[in-house]
CSV table of C-alpha atoms in Angstrom, one decimal:
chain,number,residue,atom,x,y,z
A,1,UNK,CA,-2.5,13.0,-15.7
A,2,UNK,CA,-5.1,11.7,-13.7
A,3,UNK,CA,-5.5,7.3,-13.8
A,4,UNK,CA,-8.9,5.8,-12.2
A,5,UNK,CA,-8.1,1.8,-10.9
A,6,UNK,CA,-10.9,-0.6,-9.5
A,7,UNK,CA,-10.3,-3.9,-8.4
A,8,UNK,CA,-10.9,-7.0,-5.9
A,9,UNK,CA,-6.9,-7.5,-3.8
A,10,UNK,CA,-6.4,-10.2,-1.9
A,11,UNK,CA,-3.5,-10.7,0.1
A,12,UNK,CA,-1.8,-13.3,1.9
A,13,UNK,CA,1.0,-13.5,4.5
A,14,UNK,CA,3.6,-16.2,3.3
A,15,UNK,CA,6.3,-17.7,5.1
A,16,UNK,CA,9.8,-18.8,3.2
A,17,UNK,CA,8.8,-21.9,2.6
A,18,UNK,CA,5.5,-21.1,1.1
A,19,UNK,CA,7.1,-18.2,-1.0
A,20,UNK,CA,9.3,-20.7,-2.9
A,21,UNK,CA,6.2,-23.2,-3.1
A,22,UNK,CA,3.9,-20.5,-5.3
A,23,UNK,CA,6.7,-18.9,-7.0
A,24,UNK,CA,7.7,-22.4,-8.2
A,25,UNK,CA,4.2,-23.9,-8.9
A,26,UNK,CA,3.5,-20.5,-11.3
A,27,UNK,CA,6.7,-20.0,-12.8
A,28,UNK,CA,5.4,-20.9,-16.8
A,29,UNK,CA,2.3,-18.7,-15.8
A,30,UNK,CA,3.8,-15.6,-14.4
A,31,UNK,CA,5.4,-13.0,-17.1
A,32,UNK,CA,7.5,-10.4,-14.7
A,33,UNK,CA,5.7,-7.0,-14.9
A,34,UNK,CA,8.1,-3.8,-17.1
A,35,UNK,CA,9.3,-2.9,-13.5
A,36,UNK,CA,9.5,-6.0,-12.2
A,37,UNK,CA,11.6,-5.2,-9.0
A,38,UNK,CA,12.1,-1.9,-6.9
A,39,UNK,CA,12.2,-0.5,-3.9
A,40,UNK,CA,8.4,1.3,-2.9
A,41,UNK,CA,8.0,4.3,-0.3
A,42,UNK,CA,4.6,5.7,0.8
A,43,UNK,CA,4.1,8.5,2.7
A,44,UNK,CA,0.4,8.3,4.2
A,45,UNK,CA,-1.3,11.6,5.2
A,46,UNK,CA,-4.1,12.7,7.5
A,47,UNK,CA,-5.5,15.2,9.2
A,48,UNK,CA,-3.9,16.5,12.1
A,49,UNK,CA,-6.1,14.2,14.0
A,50,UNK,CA,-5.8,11.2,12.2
A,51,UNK,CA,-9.2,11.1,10.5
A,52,UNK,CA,-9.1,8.8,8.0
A,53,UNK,CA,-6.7,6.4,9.7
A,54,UNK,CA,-8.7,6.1,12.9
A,55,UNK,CA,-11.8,5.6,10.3
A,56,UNK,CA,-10.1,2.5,9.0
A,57,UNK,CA,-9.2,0.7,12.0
A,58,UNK,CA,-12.6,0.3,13.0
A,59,UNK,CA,-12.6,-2.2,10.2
A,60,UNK,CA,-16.1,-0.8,8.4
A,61,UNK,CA,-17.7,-1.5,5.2
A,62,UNK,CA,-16.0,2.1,3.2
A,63,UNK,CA,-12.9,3.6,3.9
A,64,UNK,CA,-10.6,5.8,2.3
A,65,UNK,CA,-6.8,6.3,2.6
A,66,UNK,CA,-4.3,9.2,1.1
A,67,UNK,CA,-0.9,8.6,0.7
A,68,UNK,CA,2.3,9.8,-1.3
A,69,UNK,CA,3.4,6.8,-3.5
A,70,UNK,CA,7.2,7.2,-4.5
A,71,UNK,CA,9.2,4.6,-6.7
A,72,UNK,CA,12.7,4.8,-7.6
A,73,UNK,CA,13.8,6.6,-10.5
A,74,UNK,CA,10.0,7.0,-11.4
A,75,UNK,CA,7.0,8.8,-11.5
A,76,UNK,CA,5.7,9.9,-8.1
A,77,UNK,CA,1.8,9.7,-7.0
A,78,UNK,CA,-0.5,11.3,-4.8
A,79,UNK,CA,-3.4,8.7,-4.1
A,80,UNK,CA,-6.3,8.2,-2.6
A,81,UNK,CA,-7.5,4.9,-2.0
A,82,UNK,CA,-11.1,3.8,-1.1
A,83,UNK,CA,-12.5,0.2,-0.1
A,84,UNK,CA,-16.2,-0.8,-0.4
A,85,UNK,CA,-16.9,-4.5,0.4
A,86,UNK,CA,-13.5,-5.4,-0.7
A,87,UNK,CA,-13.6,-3.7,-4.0
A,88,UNK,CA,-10.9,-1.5,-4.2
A,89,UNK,CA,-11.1,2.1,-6.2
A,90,UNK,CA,-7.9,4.2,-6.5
A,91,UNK,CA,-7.4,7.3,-8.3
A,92,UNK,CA,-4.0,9.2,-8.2
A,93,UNK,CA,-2.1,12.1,-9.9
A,94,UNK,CA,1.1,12.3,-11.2
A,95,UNK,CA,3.3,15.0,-8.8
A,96,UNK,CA,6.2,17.4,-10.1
A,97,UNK,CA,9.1,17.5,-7.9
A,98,UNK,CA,7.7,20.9,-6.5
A,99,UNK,CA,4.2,19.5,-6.0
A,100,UNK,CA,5.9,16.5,-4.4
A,101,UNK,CA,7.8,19.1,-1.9
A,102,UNK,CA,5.0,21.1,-1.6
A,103,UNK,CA,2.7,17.9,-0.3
A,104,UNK,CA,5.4,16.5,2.3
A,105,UNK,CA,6.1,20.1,3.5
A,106,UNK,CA,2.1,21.2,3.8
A,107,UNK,CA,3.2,24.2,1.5
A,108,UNK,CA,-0.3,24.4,0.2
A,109,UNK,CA,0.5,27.6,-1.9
A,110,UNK,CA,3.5,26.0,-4.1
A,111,UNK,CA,1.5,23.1,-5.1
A,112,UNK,CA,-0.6,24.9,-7.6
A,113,UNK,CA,-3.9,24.1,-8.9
A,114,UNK,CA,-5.3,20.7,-7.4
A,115,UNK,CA,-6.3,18.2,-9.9
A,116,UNK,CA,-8.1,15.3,-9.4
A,117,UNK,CA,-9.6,13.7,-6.1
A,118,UNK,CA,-6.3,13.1,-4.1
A,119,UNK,CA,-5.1,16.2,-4.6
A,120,UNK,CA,-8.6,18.1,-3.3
A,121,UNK,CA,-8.9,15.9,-0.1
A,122,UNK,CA,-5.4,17.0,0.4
A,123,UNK,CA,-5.6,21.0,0.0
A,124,UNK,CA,-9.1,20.7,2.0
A,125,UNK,CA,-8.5,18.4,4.3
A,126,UNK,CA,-4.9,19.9,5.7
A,127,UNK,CA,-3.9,16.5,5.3
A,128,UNK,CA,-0.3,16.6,6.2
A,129,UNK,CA,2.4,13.0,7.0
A,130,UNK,CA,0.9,10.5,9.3
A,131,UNK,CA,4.4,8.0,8.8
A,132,UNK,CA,6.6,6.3,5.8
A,133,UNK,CA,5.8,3.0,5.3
A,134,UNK,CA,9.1,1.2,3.1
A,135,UNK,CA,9.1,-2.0,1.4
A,136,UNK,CA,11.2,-3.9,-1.9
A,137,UNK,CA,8.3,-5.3,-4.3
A,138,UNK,CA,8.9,-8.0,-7.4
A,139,UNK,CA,5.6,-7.8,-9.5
A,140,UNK,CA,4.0,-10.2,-12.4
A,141,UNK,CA,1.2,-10.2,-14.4
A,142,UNK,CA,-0.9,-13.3,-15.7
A,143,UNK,CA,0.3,-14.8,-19.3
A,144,UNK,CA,-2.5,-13.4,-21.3
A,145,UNK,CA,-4.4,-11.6,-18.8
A,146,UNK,CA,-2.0,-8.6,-17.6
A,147,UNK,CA,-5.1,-7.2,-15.7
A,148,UNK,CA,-4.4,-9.8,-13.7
A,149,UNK,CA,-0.9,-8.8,-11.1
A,150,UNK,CA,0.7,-10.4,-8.1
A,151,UNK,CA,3.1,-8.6,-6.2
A,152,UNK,CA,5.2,-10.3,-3.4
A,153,UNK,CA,6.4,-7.4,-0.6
A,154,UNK,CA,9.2,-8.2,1.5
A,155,UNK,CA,11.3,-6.2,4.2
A,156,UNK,CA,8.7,-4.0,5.5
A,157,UNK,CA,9.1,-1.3,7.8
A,158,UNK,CA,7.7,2.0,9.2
A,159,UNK,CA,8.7,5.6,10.7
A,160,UNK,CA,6.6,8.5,11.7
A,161,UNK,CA,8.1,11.7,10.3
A,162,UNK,CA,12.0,12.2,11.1
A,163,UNK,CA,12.0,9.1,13.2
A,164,UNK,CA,13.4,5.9,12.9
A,165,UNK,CA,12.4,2.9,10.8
A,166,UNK,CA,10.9,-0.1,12.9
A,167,UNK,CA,10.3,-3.3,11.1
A,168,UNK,CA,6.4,-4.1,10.2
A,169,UNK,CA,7.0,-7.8,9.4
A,170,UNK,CA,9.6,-10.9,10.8
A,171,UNK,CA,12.7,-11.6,8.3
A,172,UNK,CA,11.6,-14.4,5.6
A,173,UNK,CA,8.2,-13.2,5.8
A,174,UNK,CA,6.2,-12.5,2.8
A,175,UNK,CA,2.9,-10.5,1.7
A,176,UNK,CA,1.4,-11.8,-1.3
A,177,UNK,CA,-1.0,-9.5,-3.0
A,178,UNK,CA,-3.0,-10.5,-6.2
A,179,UNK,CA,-5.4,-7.9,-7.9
A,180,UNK,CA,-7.9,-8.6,-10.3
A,181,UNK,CA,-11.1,-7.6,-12.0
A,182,UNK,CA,-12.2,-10.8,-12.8
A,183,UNK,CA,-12.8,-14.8,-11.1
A,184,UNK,CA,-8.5,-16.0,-10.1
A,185,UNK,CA,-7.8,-18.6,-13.5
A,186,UNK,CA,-7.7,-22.3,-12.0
A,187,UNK,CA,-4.0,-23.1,-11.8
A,188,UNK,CA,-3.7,-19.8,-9.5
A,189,UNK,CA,-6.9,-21.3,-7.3
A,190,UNK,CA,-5.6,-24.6,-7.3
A,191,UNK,CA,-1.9,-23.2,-6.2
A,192,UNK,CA,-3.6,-21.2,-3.4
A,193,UNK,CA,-5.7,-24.0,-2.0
A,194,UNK,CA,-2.6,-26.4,-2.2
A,195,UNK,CA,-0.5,-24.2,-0.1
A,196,UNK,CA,-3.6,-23.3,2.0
A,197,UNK,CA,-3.2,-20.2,2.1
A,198,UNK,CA,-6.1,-18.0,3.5
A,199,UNK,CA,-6.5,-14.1,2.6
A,200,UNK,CA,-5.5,-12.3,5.7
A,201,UNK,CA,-6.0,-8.6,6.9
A,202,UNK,CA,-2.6,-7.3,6.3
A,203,UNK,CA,-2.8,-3.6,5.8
A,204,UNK,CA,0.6,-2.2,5.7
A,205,UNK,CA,-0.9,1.4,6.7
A,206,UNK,CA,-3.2,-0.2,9.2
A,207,UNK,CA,-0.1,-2.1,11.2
A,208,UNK,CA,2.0,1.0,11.1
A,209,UNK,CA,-0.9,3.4,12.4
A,210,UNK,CA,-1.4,0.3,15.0
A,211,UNK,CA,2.5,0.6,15.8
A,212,UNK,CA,1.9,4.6,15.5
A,213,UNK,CA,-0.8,4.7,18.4
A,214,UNK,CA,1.2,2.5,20.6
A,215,UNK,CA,4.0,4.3,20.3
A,216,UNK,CA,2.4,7.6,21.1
A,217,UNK,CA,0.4,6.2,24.2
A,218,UNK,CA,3.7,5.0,25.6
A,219,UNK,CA,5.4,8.4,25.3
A,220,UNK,CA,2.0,9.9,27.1
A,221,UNK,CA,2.6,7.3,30.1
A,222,UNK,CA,6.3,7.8,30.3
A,223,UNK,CA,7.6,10.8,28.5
A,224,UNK,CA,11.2,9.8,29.2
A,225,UNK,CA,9.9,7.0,26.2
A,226,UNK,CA,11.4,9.2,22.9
């Protein structure tokens, strides 16, 4: 089953105290989404030479992204995700348990049939993991608008394939994302501009492939670095 999203997301970086501050100024407005709280795991691929993500940090007008999206106890996703002005258009495909192993292993033959965008960049592209990027999400919607959802991330944290996880963001820190397809309702404006809070380029996949990089220039300097 193939789903088609497109959206304007803005996010925000929030410290402790200005994480208590929104959730408590919105607390009659915000209905807690179905899944309301769970762990989230994405697997981002690329090409062997990093393609896409090198596209993306150059910060231009389009990009794309692919990536595995993996809940708990859920559905699992193969997505591609495009920007364009800050308008955001994703499209993903539900994955089998084979398909899912056939995506993270590059076993292009198991995974059957490609269906949908995702999964065509992926066979064509030899798009294979990039790193894991790990984080716990609690989700809302808007009373009376659930087009409207805010997400708050917290305990985010990276690994390139069989490596380690490093942490992406400080404890007590926060990213606030709200997505709409329509003008922010007034008591979500007015909470924003209270707390002054700004939108801010926080790309989880774009400080991970920054981390990524780094990591990977250090080994070339010193290869006792492993």
């Amino acid at each position: 089953m193939k789903e088609l999203f497109r959206r304007k997301e803005l996010k925000y970086l929030l410290d402790e105290t200005r994480h208590q501050a929104f959730l408590e100024a919105l607390q009659n407005q915000l209905e807690p989404d179905d899944f309301h709280d769970y762990p989230i795991k994405s697997v981002y691929l690329d090409t062997p030479d990093y393609r896409y993500l090198f596209h993306c940090a150059r910060k231009p007008a389009y990009k794309e992204k692919l990536r595995v999206r993996m809940y708990a106890n859920r559905q699992h996703y193969l997505e591609v995700k495009k920007k364009w002005h800050g308008i955001t258009h994703k499209s993903r495909v539900g994955l089998s348990p084979s398909q899912l192993t056939a995506v993270l292993t590059g076993n292009r033959t198991a995974f059957g049939k490609p269906e949908g965008e995702a999964a065509r960049i992926w066979m064509e592209q030899l798009c294979q993991p990039a790193f894991t990027v790990e984080y716990h999400r609690r989700a809302w919607h808007w009373k009376g608008d659930p087009s409207l959802r805010i997400t708050l991330d917290d305990s985010l944290c990276w690994h390139p394939p069989h490596e380690q996880s490093q942490p992406l963001t400080k404890p007590g820190e926060y990213v606030l994302e709200i997505k709409s397809s329509s003008p922010l309702p007034l008591p979500l404006a007015r909470t924003l501009s209270t707390l002054q809070l700004q939108p801010a380029s926080v790309s989880k996949a774009g400080h991970a492939f920054s981390a990524l990089t780094q990591s990977r220039k250090r080994k070339e300097i010193c290869p006792c670095i492993i």
